[in-house]
Short mmCIF file of C-alpha atoms and ligand atoms in Angstrom, two decimals:
data_model
loop_
_atom_site.label_atom_id
_atom_site.label_comp_id
_atom_site.label_asym_id
_atom_site.label_seq_id
_atom_site.Cartn_x
_atom_site.Cartn_y
_atom_site.Cartn_z
CA MET A 1 -1.75 5.16 -0.37
CA PRO A 2 -5.46 5.54 0.53
CA VAL A 3 -7.79 6.07 -2.42
CA HIS A 4 -10.66 8.52 -2.01
CA SER A 5 -12.24 8.64 -5.43
CA ASN A 6 -14.14 5.99 -7.34
CA LEU A 7 -15.78 7.68 -10.30
CA SER A 8 -18.35 5.28 -11.80
CA VAL A 9 -20.86 5.16 -14.67
CA MET A 10 -24.30 4.42 -13.23
CA ALA A 11 -27.56 3.56 -15.00
CA TYR A 12 -30.55 4.70 -12.94
CA GLY A 13 -33.36 3.71 -15.29
CA PRO A 14 -34.52 4.35 -18.86
CA GLY A 15 -32.48 7.22 -20.37
CA ASP A 16 -30.83 8.12 -17.07
CA LEU A 17 -27.04 7.71 -17.05
CA ARG A 18 -24.93 9.48 -14.40
CA MET A 19 -21.31 9.83 -13.36
CA GLU A 20 -21.05 9.30 -9.61
CA LYS A 21 -18.41 8.82 -6.98
CA LEU A 22 -18.92 5.58 -5.06
CA PRO A 23 -16.97 4.20 -2.10
CA VAL A 24 -13.88 2.21 -3.10
CA PRO A 25 -14.85 -1.48 -2.70
CA GLU A 26 -12.74 -3.76 -0.51
CA PRO A 27 -11.97 -7.33 -1.59
CA GLY A 28 -13.55 -10.19 0.37
CA LEU A 29 -12.60 -13.87 0.53
CA ASN A 30 -11.05 -15.03 -2.78
CA GLU A 31 -11.58 -11.59 -4.33
CA VAL A 32 -9.22 -8.98 -5.72
CA GLN A 33 -9.53 -5.22 -5.82
CA LEU A 34 -8.68 -3.88 -9.27
CA GLN A 35 -7.81 -0.44 -10.50
CA MET A 36 -9.64 -0.55 -13.80
CA ASN A 37 -7.54 0.21 -16.89
CA THR A 38 -9.85 -0.20 -19.88
CA VAL A 39 -13.53 -1.13 -20.29
CA GLY A 40 -15.25 -1.55 -23.67
CA ILE A 41 -18.85 -0.46 -24.15
CA CYS A 42 -21.23 -3.20 -25.30
CA ARG A 43 -24.63 -2.83 -26.97
CA SER A 44 -26.14 -4.36 -23.83
CA ASP A 45 -24.75 -1.49 -21.70
CA VAL A 46 -26.41 0.94 -24.12
CA HIS A 47 -29.63 -1.06 -23.88
CA TYR A 48 -29.66 -0.85 -20.05
CA TRP A 49 -29.09 2.91 -20.29
CA GLN A 50 -31.79 3.51 -22.92
CA HIS A 51 -34.45 1.04 -21.73
CA GLY A 52 -33.61 0.34 -18.09
CA ARG A 53 -33.77 -3.37 -18.85
CA LEU A 54 -32.40 -6.18 -21.00
CA GLY A 55 -34.59 -9.20 -21.60
CA SER A 56 -35.99 -10.22 -18.23
CA PHE A 57 -33.39 -8.20 -16.23
CA TYR A 58 -34.66 -4.84 -14.93
CA ILE A 59 -32.62 -2.11 -13.22
CA LYS A 60 -34.42 -1.77 -9.88
CA ASN A 61 -31.52 -0.05 -8.09
CA PRO A 62 -28.88 2.17 -9.73
CA MET A 63 -26.28 -0.08 -11.36
CA VAL A 64 -22.71 0.50 -12.55
CA LEU A 65 -22.45 -0.53 -16.22
CA GLY A 66 -19.63 -2.33 -18.07
CA HIS A 67 -18.60 -5.96 -18.38
CA GLU A 68 -15.74 -5.89 -20.90
CA GLY A 69 -12.86 -4.90 -18.66
CA ALA A 70 -9.22 -5.26 -17.77
CA GLY A 71 -7.57 -3.91 -14.62
CA THR A 72 -4.52 -4.00 -12.39
CA VAL A 73 -4.62 -5.81 -9.05
CA THR A 74 -4.34 -3.31 -6.18
CA LYS A 75 -5.34 -5.51 -3.21
CA LEU A 76 -5.69 -9.22 -2.53
CA GLY A 77 -8.55 -10.56 -0.43
CA PRO A 78 -7.95 -13.52 1.90
CA GLY A 79 -7.33 -16.80 0.08
CA VAL A 80 -6.02 -15.38 -3.19
CA LYS A 81 -2.85 -17.23 -4.14
CA HIS A 82 -2.45 -17.07 -7.92
CA LEU A 83 -2.36 -13.27 -8.36
CA GLN A 84 -0.15 -10.51 -6.98
CA VAL A 85 -0.56 -6.79 -6.52
CA GLY A 86 0.50 -5.16 -9.81
CA ASP A 87 -0.67 -8.02 -12.07
CA ARG A 88 -2.74 -6.91 -15.03
CA VAL A 89 -5.80 -9.12 -15.60
CA ALA A 90 -8.73 -9.64 -17.96
CA ILE A 91 -12.00 -10.06 -16.07
CA GLU A 92 -14.41 -12.85 -16.98
CA PRO A 93 -17.60 -11.09 -15.91
CA ALA A 94 -19.96 -14.05 -15.54
CA TYR A 95 -19.41 -17.02 -13.28
CA PRO A 96 -21.59 -19.63 -11.58
CA LEU A 97 -22.44 -19.27 -7.91
CA ASN A 98 -23.07 -23.00 -7.39
CA ASN A 99 -21.03 -26.00 -8.48
CA ASP A 100 -24.07 -27.58 -10.14
CA GLU A 101 -24.35 -30.22 -12.90
CA PHE A 102 -23.68 -27.63 -15.62
CA CYS A 103 -20.44 -26.62 -13.93
CA LYS A 104 -19.38 -30.20 -13.40
CA SER A 105 -19.88 -30.93 -17.10
CA GLY A 106 -17.83 -27.88 -18.11
CA ARG A 107 -20.73 -25.80 -19.42
CA TYR A 108 -20.82 -23.34 -16.54
CA ASN A 109 -22.34 -20.60 -18.73
CA LEU A 110 -25.63 -22.53 -18.56
CA SER A 111 -25.80 -22.58 -14.77
CA PRO A 112 -29.02 -20.90 -13.54
CA THR A 113 -27.14 -19.28 -10.66
CA MET A 114 -24.78 -16.82 -12.29
CA PHE A 115 -23.07 -13.70 -11.10
CA CYS A 116 -22.51 -11.31 -13.99
CA SER A 117 -21.01 -7.82 -13.87
CA ALA A 118 -23.56 -5.21 -14.94
CA THR A 119 -26.49 -7.62 -14.91
CA PRO A 120 -28.98 -6.65 -12.17
CA PRO A 121 -28.54 -6.76 -9.24
CA TYR A 122 -24.74 -6.77 -9.69
CA HIS A 123 -22.59 -3.73 -10.39
CA GLY A 124 -20.37 -3.65 -13.45
CA GLN A 125 -16.81 -2.56 -14.07
CA LEU A 126 -17.07 1.04 -15.33
CA SER A 127 -15.42 2.46 -12.25
CA GLN A 128 -11.95 3.46 -11.21
CA TYR A 129 -11.97 0.60 -8.68
CA TYR A 130 -13.84 -2.68 -8.86
CA VAL A 131 -13.77 -5.96 -6.91
CA HIS A 132 -14.07 -9.37 -8.61
CA ASN A 133 -13.78 -13.10 -7.89
CA ALA A 134 -10.05 -13.77 -8.33
CA ASN A 135 -10.72 -17.17 -9.95
CA TYR A 136 -12.27 -15.33 -12.90
CA CYS A 137 -9.40 -12.84 -13.30
CA PHE A 138 -6.84 -13.97 -15.87
CA LYS A 139 -3.31 -12.61 -15.77
CA LEU A 140 -2.26 -10.86 -18.98
CA PRO A 141 1.25 -11.39 -20.31
CA ASP A 142 3.33 -8.29 -21.12
CA SER A 143 2.66 -8.87 -24.81
CA VAL A 144 -1.12 -8.33 -24.37
CA SER A 145 -2.19 -4.75 -23.68
CA SER A 146 -4.97 -3.86 -21.26
CA GLU A 147 -7.01 -2.66 -24.22
CA GLU A 148 -6.69 -6.08 -25.80
CA GLY A 149 -7.50 -7.54 -22.38
CA ALA A 150 -10.77 -5.60 -22.39
CA PHE A 151 -11.54 -7.13 -25.79
CA ILE A 152 -11.35 -10.67 -24.40
CA GLU A 153 -14.98 -10.61 -23.28
CA PRO A 154 -16.52 -10.04 -26.75
CA LEU A 155 -13.70 -12.12 -28.29
CA SER A 156 -14.89 -14.93 -26.02
CA VAL A 157 -18.38 -14.64 -27.50
CA ALA A 158 -16.81 -15.17 -30.94
CA ILE A 159 -14.67 -18.11 -29.81
CA HIS A 160 -17.69 -19.83 -28.29
CA ALA A 161 -19.76 -19.01 -31.40
CA CYS A 162 -17.19 -20.46 -33.80
CA ARG A 163 -16.92 -23.59 -31.66
CA ARG A 164 -20.72 -24.00 -31.61
CA ALA A 165 -20.93 -23.22 -35.36
CA ARG A 166 -18.44 -26.05 -35.99
CA VAL A 167 -16.07 -23.82 -37.95
CA LYS A 168 -13.29 -26.04 -39.30
CA MET A 169 -10.28 -25.93 -41.55
CA GLY A 170 -11.18 -25.07 -45.14
CA SER A 171 -14.81 -24.24 -44.38
CA LYS A 172 -16.84 -21.51 -46.06
CA ILE A 173 -18.70 -19.34 -43.57
CA LEU A 174 -21.49 -16.75 -43.77
CA ILE A 175 -21.59 -14.14 -41.01
CA CYS A 176 -24.68 -11.93 -40.75
CA GLY A 177 -23.88 -8.58 -39.13
CA ALA A 178 -20.62 -6.62 -39.15
CA GLY A 179 -20.94 -5.12 -35.68
CA PRO A 180 -18.26 -5.88 -33.08
CA ILE A 181 -19.55 -9.43 -32.57
CA GLY A 182 -19.80 -10.25 -36.28
CA LEU A 183 -16.32 -8.81 -36.95
CA LEU A 184 -14.79 -10.75 -34.06
CA ASN A 185 -16.41 -13.89 -35.44
CA LEU A 186 -14.74 -13.11 -38.75
CA LEU A 187 -11.33 -12.87 -37.06
CA VAL A 188 -11.83 -16.06 -35.05
CA ALA A 189 -13.28 -18.08 -37.96
CA LYS A 190 -10.27 -17.13 -40.09
CA SER A 191 -7.85 -18.05 -37.32
CA MET A 192 -9.61 -21.42 -36.94
CA GLY A 193 -8.90 -22.15 -40.59
CA ALA A 194 -12.04 -21.00 -42.41
CA ALA A 195 -11.12 -20.74 -46.08
CA GLN A 196 -13.61 -18.07 -47.09
CA VAL A 197 -15.84 -15.79 -45.07
CA VAL A 198 -18.63 -13.66 -46.50
CA ILE A 199 -20.22 -11.08 -44.23
CA CYS A 200 -23.41 -9.10 -44.79
CA ASP A 201 -24.74 -5.94 -43.20
CA LEU A 202 -26.94 -2.91 -43.93
CA SER A 203 -24.06 -0.51 -43.26
CA THR A 204 -21.46 0.25 -45.94
CA GLY A 205 -19.04 1.60 -43.32
CA ARG A 206 -19.15 -1.58 -41.29
CA LEU A 207 -18.66 -3.72 -44.41
CA GLU A 208 -15.61 -1.63 -45.33
CA LYS A 209 -14.17 -2.43 -41.90
CA ALA A 210 -14.96 -6.11 -42.50
CA LYS A 211 -12.96 -6.02 -45.75
CA GLU A 212 -10.11 -4.25 -43.99
CA VAL A 213 -9.87 -6.97 -41.32
CA GLY A 214 -10.02 -9.93 -43.68
CA ALA A 215 -13.50 -10.65 -45.07
CA ASP A 216 -13.20 -12.38 -48.43
CA PHE A 217 -16.54 -11.02 -49.59
CA THR A 218 -19.07 -8.52 -48.29
CA ILE A 219 -22.71 -8.16 -49.23
CA LYS A 220 -24.71 -5.03 -48.54
CA VAL A 221 -28.26 -6.04 -47.70
CA GLU A 222 -30.74 -3.87 -49.57
CA LYS A 223 -34.25 -4.76 -50.69
CA ASP A 224 -33.51 -8.47 -50.83
CA THR A 225 -35.73 -11.32 -49.79
CA PRO A 226 -34.02 -13.90 -47.54
CA GLN A 227 -33.86 -16.23 -50.56
CA ASP A 228 -32.22 -13.46 -52.66
CA LEU A 229 -29.54 -13.02 -50.00
CA ALA A 230 -28.96 -16.77 -49.84
CA GLN A 231 -28.46 -16.83 -53.62
CA LYS A 232 -26.00 -13.93 -53.49
CA VAL A 233 -24.03 -15.75 -50.78
CA GLU A 234 -23.87 -18.93 -52.89
CA ALA A 235 -22.84 -16.91 -55.95
CA VAL A 236 -19.85 -15.24 -54.26
CA LEU A 237 -18.67 -18.39 -52.47
CA GLY A 238 -19.24 -20.75 -55.40
CA SER A 239 -21.23 -23.06 -53.10
CA LYS A 240 -23.37 -22.80 -50.00
CA PRO A 241 -21.55 -22.04 -46.72
CA TYR A 242 -20.90 -24.85 -44.27
CA SER A 243 -22.03 -22.67 -41.37
CA THR A 244 -23.87 -19.40 -40.85
CA ILE A 245 -23.11 -17.32 -37.76
CA GLU A 246 -26.06 -14.99 -37.24
CA CYS A 247 -24.95 -11.83 -35.36
CA THR A 248 -27.82 -9.37 -36.01
CA GLY A 249 -30.88 -10.83 -34.27
CA ALA A 250 -32.91 -9.79 -37.36
CA GLU A 251 -35.59 -12.27 -38.45
CA PHE A 252 -34.59 -11.60 -42.05
CA CYS A 253 -31.04 -12.83 -41.36
CA VAL A 254 -32.20 -15.93 -39.46
CA GLN A 255 -34.33 -16.86 -42.47
CA ALA A 256 -31.57 -16.06 -44.97
CA GLY A 257 -29.14 -18.07 -42.85
CA VAL A 258 -31.29 -21.20 -43.10
CA TYR A 259 -31.77 -20.87 -46.87
CA ALA A 260 -28.08 -20.10 -47.39
CA THR A 261 -26.52 -22.91 -45.33
CA GLN A 262 -25.51 -26.13 -47.06
CA SER A 263 -27.35 -29.36 -46.25
CA GLY A 264 -25.88 -30.91 -43.13
CA GLY A 265 -24.50 -27.55 -42.03
CA THR A 266 -25.13 -25.32 -39.02
CA VAL A 267 -26.93 -22.04 -38.38
CA LEU A 268 -25.67 -20.57 -35.13
CA LEU A 269 -27.86 -17.95 -33.47
CA VAL A 270 -25.70 -15.36 -31.70
CA GLY A 271 -27.91 -12.30 -32.23
CA HIS A 272 -30.75 -11.58 -29.87
CA GLY A 273 -33.95 -10.58 -31.65
CA PRO A 274 -37.61 -10.92 -30.76
CA ASP A 275 -38.83 -13.88 -28.75
CA LEU A 276 -40.96 -15.26 -31.56
CA VAL A 277 -39.35 -15.51 -34.99
CA SER A 278 -40.67 -17.11 -38.15
CA VAL A 279 -38.13 -19.66 -39.41
CA PRO A 280 -38.20 -21.84 -42.58
CA LEU A 281 -38.16 -24.87 -40.33
CA LEU A 282 -39.11 -27.51 -42.87
CA ASN A 283 -36.33 -26.32 -45.17
CA ALA A 284 -33.86 -26.78 -42.32
CA ALA A 285 -35.38 -30.09 -41.20
CA ILE A 286 -35.35 -31.88 -44.54
CA ARG A 287 -31.78 -30.76 -45.26
CA GLU A 288 -30.44 -31.60 -41.78
CA VAL A 289 -29.40 -28.01 -41.16
CA ASP A 290 -28.82 -27.72 -37.42
CA ILE A 291 -30.10 -24.53 -35.82
CA ARG A 292 -28.10 -24.00 -32.63
CA GLY A 293 -28.11 -21.40 -29.90
CA MET A 294 -25.46 -20.10 -27.57
CA PHE A 295 -25.25 -18.14 -24.34
CA ARG A 296 -22.17 -16.06 -23.64
CA TYR A 297 -19.19 -18.48 -23.45
CA CYS A 298 -17.24 -20.81 -21.22
CA ASN A 299 -13.61 -21.89 -21.03
CA THR A 300 -12.53 -19.19 -23.47
CA TYR A 301 -10.32 -16.76 -21.52
CA PRO A 302 -7.07 -18.78 -21.58
CA VAL A 303 -7.60 -19.48 -25.29
CA ALA A 304 -8.29 -15.82 -26.05
CA ILE A 305 -5.17 -14.70 -24.18
CA ALA A 306 -3.06 -17.21 -26.10
CA MET A 307 -4.55 -16.07 -29.41
CA LEU A 308 -3.79 -12.42 -28.63
CA ALA A 309 -0.30 -13.13 -27.28
CA SER A 310 0.60 -15.18 -30.36
CA LYS A 311 -0.92 -12.52 -32.69
CA LYS A 312 -3.30 -15.14 -34.14
CA VAL A 313 -5.96 -12.46 -33.96
CA ASP A 314 -5.53 -8.70 -34.02
CA VAL A 315 -8.46 -6.92 -32.41
CA LYS A 316 -6.87 -3.46 -32.37
CA PRO A 317 -8.26 -2.35 -35.77
CA LEU A 318 -11.76 -2.72 -34.30
CA ILE A 319 -11.18 0.06 -31.74
CA SER A 320 -12.74 3.17 -33.25
CA HIS A 321 -12.90 5.50 -30.24
CA ARG A 322 -11.12 5.99 -26.92
CA PHE A 323 -12.37 8.26 -24.12
CA PRO A 324 -11.26 8.92 -20.56
CA LEU A 325 -13.80 7.66 -18.00
CA SER A 326 -14.92 11.23 -17.26
CA ARG A 327 -16.30 11.45 -20.83
CA ALA A 328 -18.31 8.23 -20.55
CA ILE A 329 -21.66 9.84 -21.41
CA GLU A 330 -20.26 11.05 -24.75
CA ALA A 331 -18.80 7.59 -25.34
CA PHE A 332 -22.22 5.99 -24.74
CA GLU A 333 -23.88 8.40 -27.17
CA ILE A 334 -21.40 7.48 -29.89
CA THR A 335 -21.92 3.76 -29.26
CA ALA A 336 -25.69 4.19 -29.40
CA LYS A 337 -25.44 5.93 -32.79
CA GLN A 338 -23.24 3.08 -34.10
CA LEU A 339 -20.71 5.68 -35.27
CA GLY A 340 -17.77 3.34 -34.83
CA ILE A 341 -17.09 -0.27 -33.94
CA LYS A 342 -15.68 -0.63 -30.41
CA VAL A 343 -15.62 2.34 -28.05
CA MET A 344 -13.14 1.99 -25.17
CA LEU A 345 -13.21 3.87 -21.87
CA GLN A 346 -9.86 4.49 -20.22
CA CYS A 347 -10.73 4.25 -16.54
CA ASP A 348 -7.16 5.01 -15.42
CA GLN A 349 -7.37 8.38 -17.16
CA ALA A 350 -10.46 9.68 -15.35
P1 NAD B 1 -24.45 -4.33 -33.20
O1 NAD B 1 -25.86 -3.82 -33.06
O2 NAD B 1 -23.32 -3.38 -33.05
O3 NAD B 1 -24.29 -5.01 -34.66
C1 NAD B 1 -25.36 -5.63 -35.33
C2 NAD B 1 -25.13 -5.41 -36.82
O4 NAD B 1 -26.21 -6.07 -37.52
C3 NAD B 1 -25.17 -3.93 -37.24
O5 NAD B 1 -23.98 -3.59 -37.95
C4 NAD B 1 -26.43 -3.84 -38.12
O6 NAD B 1 -26.28 -2.91 -39.19
C5 NAD B 1 -26.57 -5.28 -38.63
N1 NAD B 1 -27.92 -5.60 -39.03
C6 NAD B 1 -29.09 -5.34 -38.37
N2 NAD B 1 -30.14 -5.78 -39.09
C7 NAD B 1 -29.64 -6.32 -40.22
C8 NAD B 1 -30.23 -6.92 -41.36
N3 NAD B 1 -31.56 -7.05 -41.49
N4 NAD B 1 -29.41 -7.36 -42.35
C9 NAD B 1 -28.06 -7.24 -42.24
N5 NAD B 1 -27.45 -6.67 -41.18
C10 NAD B 1 -28.24 -6.21 -40.19
O7 NAD B 1 -24.34 -5.54 -32.19
P2 NAD B 1 -23.09 -6.44 -31.72
O8 NAD B 1 -22.50 -5.86 -30.49
O9 NAD B 1 -22.20 -6.74 -32.87
O10 NAD B 1 -23.89 -7.75 -31.26
C11 NAD B 1 -24.55 -8.54 -32.23
C12 NAD B 1 -25.67 -9.37 -31.60
O11 NAD B 1 -25.11 -10.36 -30.76
C13 NAD B 1 -26.65 -8.58 -30.73
O12 NAD B 1 -27.97 -9.02 -31.02
C14 NAD B 1 -26.27 -8.97 -29.31
O13 NAD B 1 -27.35 -8.88 -28.42
C15 NAD B 1 -25.84 -10.40 -29.55
N6 NAD B 1 -24.96 -11.00 -28.51
C16 NAD B 1 -25.26 -12.26 -28.14
C17 NAD B 1 -24.47 -12.90 -27.21
C18 NAD B 1 -24.80 -14.31 -26.84
O14 NAD B 1 -24.32 -14.78 -25.81
N7 NAD B 1 -25.58 -15.02 -27.64
C19 NAD B 1 -23.37 -12.24 -26.65
C20 NAD B 1 -23.07 -10.94 -27.07
C21 NAD B 1 -23.88 -10.33 -28.02
ZN1 ZN B 2 -21.45 -7.56 -23.96
#
């Protein structure tokens, strides 16, 4: 049946978010057309809406937002063999455009030539219909809902973070920040065998959620110095954590993370803060604390699907709000005010 409507959430520039009807996109070579089911809102979508930019990416032409999506295949482009019309898929939004050395070595997230949904100049997924490279669409089993499928993108960030943070069986872990990314890191660290996880935040509500989903300890950051926080972490865990996963971007937490982490351990920087940050570098250097970075993720989607299908992680308690696509502006306002954890847009209920 021909489709005439493709309601989409478009960012035009700072503070300018609009609902618009766009043409329904047709799939090209190796692409699939998807009827979008669920798309989660990320802080970066909110940032594009409020500031018209993110880091060095500027919205020059109106751009559809959204990169945390799951949809149902409605059309196959030429060359697509592994998917069928009717399959439900999770969409890996970022993929390399060239098979360069980073791709060949398996670290395709570091390729300088990346397509990424909702990163200028490319449209995102907050539409009724969206077209994507079929090789980066992962079929969901019946046991994984489309809502869980939409969670695979931020879950992937947490899987990559826990890998880079060297989380291992029996380890004690500090997570700074109990937003969606910090909470997903908590779930993944636990499922990878972390013995104890302590999580800190400024928000009591977010720390309550952390407790609910399995944090062993929570610390509300008040008027502490970074050293005070490090001492509190050591006091609750009984020793310093093996790794710190920093998910706030706050300079304070980067500093506290270095002081808190045990000698020989790892501080993993997930959060994006200012470009220049003051770090207790000598403290890290003389204790062989590795400070590592990360960018998005790679090779995580099949793992994430298996974790969800086997119930190793349960992301559903992190969904605080659900809205039909037509109420996207309201959903963005709630995300911006940090009134919940994960806000989901139901694009098949426009
Ligand atoms: P969020 O803003 O919802 O959560 C951040 C949390 O940090 C909030 O709960 C906030 O209260 C807390 N916080 C802020 N300052 C603090 C402080 N001084 N002490 C303690 N807690 C503090 O964001 P999110 O969606 O959970 O994402 C977390 C970070 O991860 C963001 O900076 C985001 O840009 C980044 N991120 C990085 C990657 C990557 O590839 N490296 C991918 C996705 C997200
Ligand atoms: Zn995101």
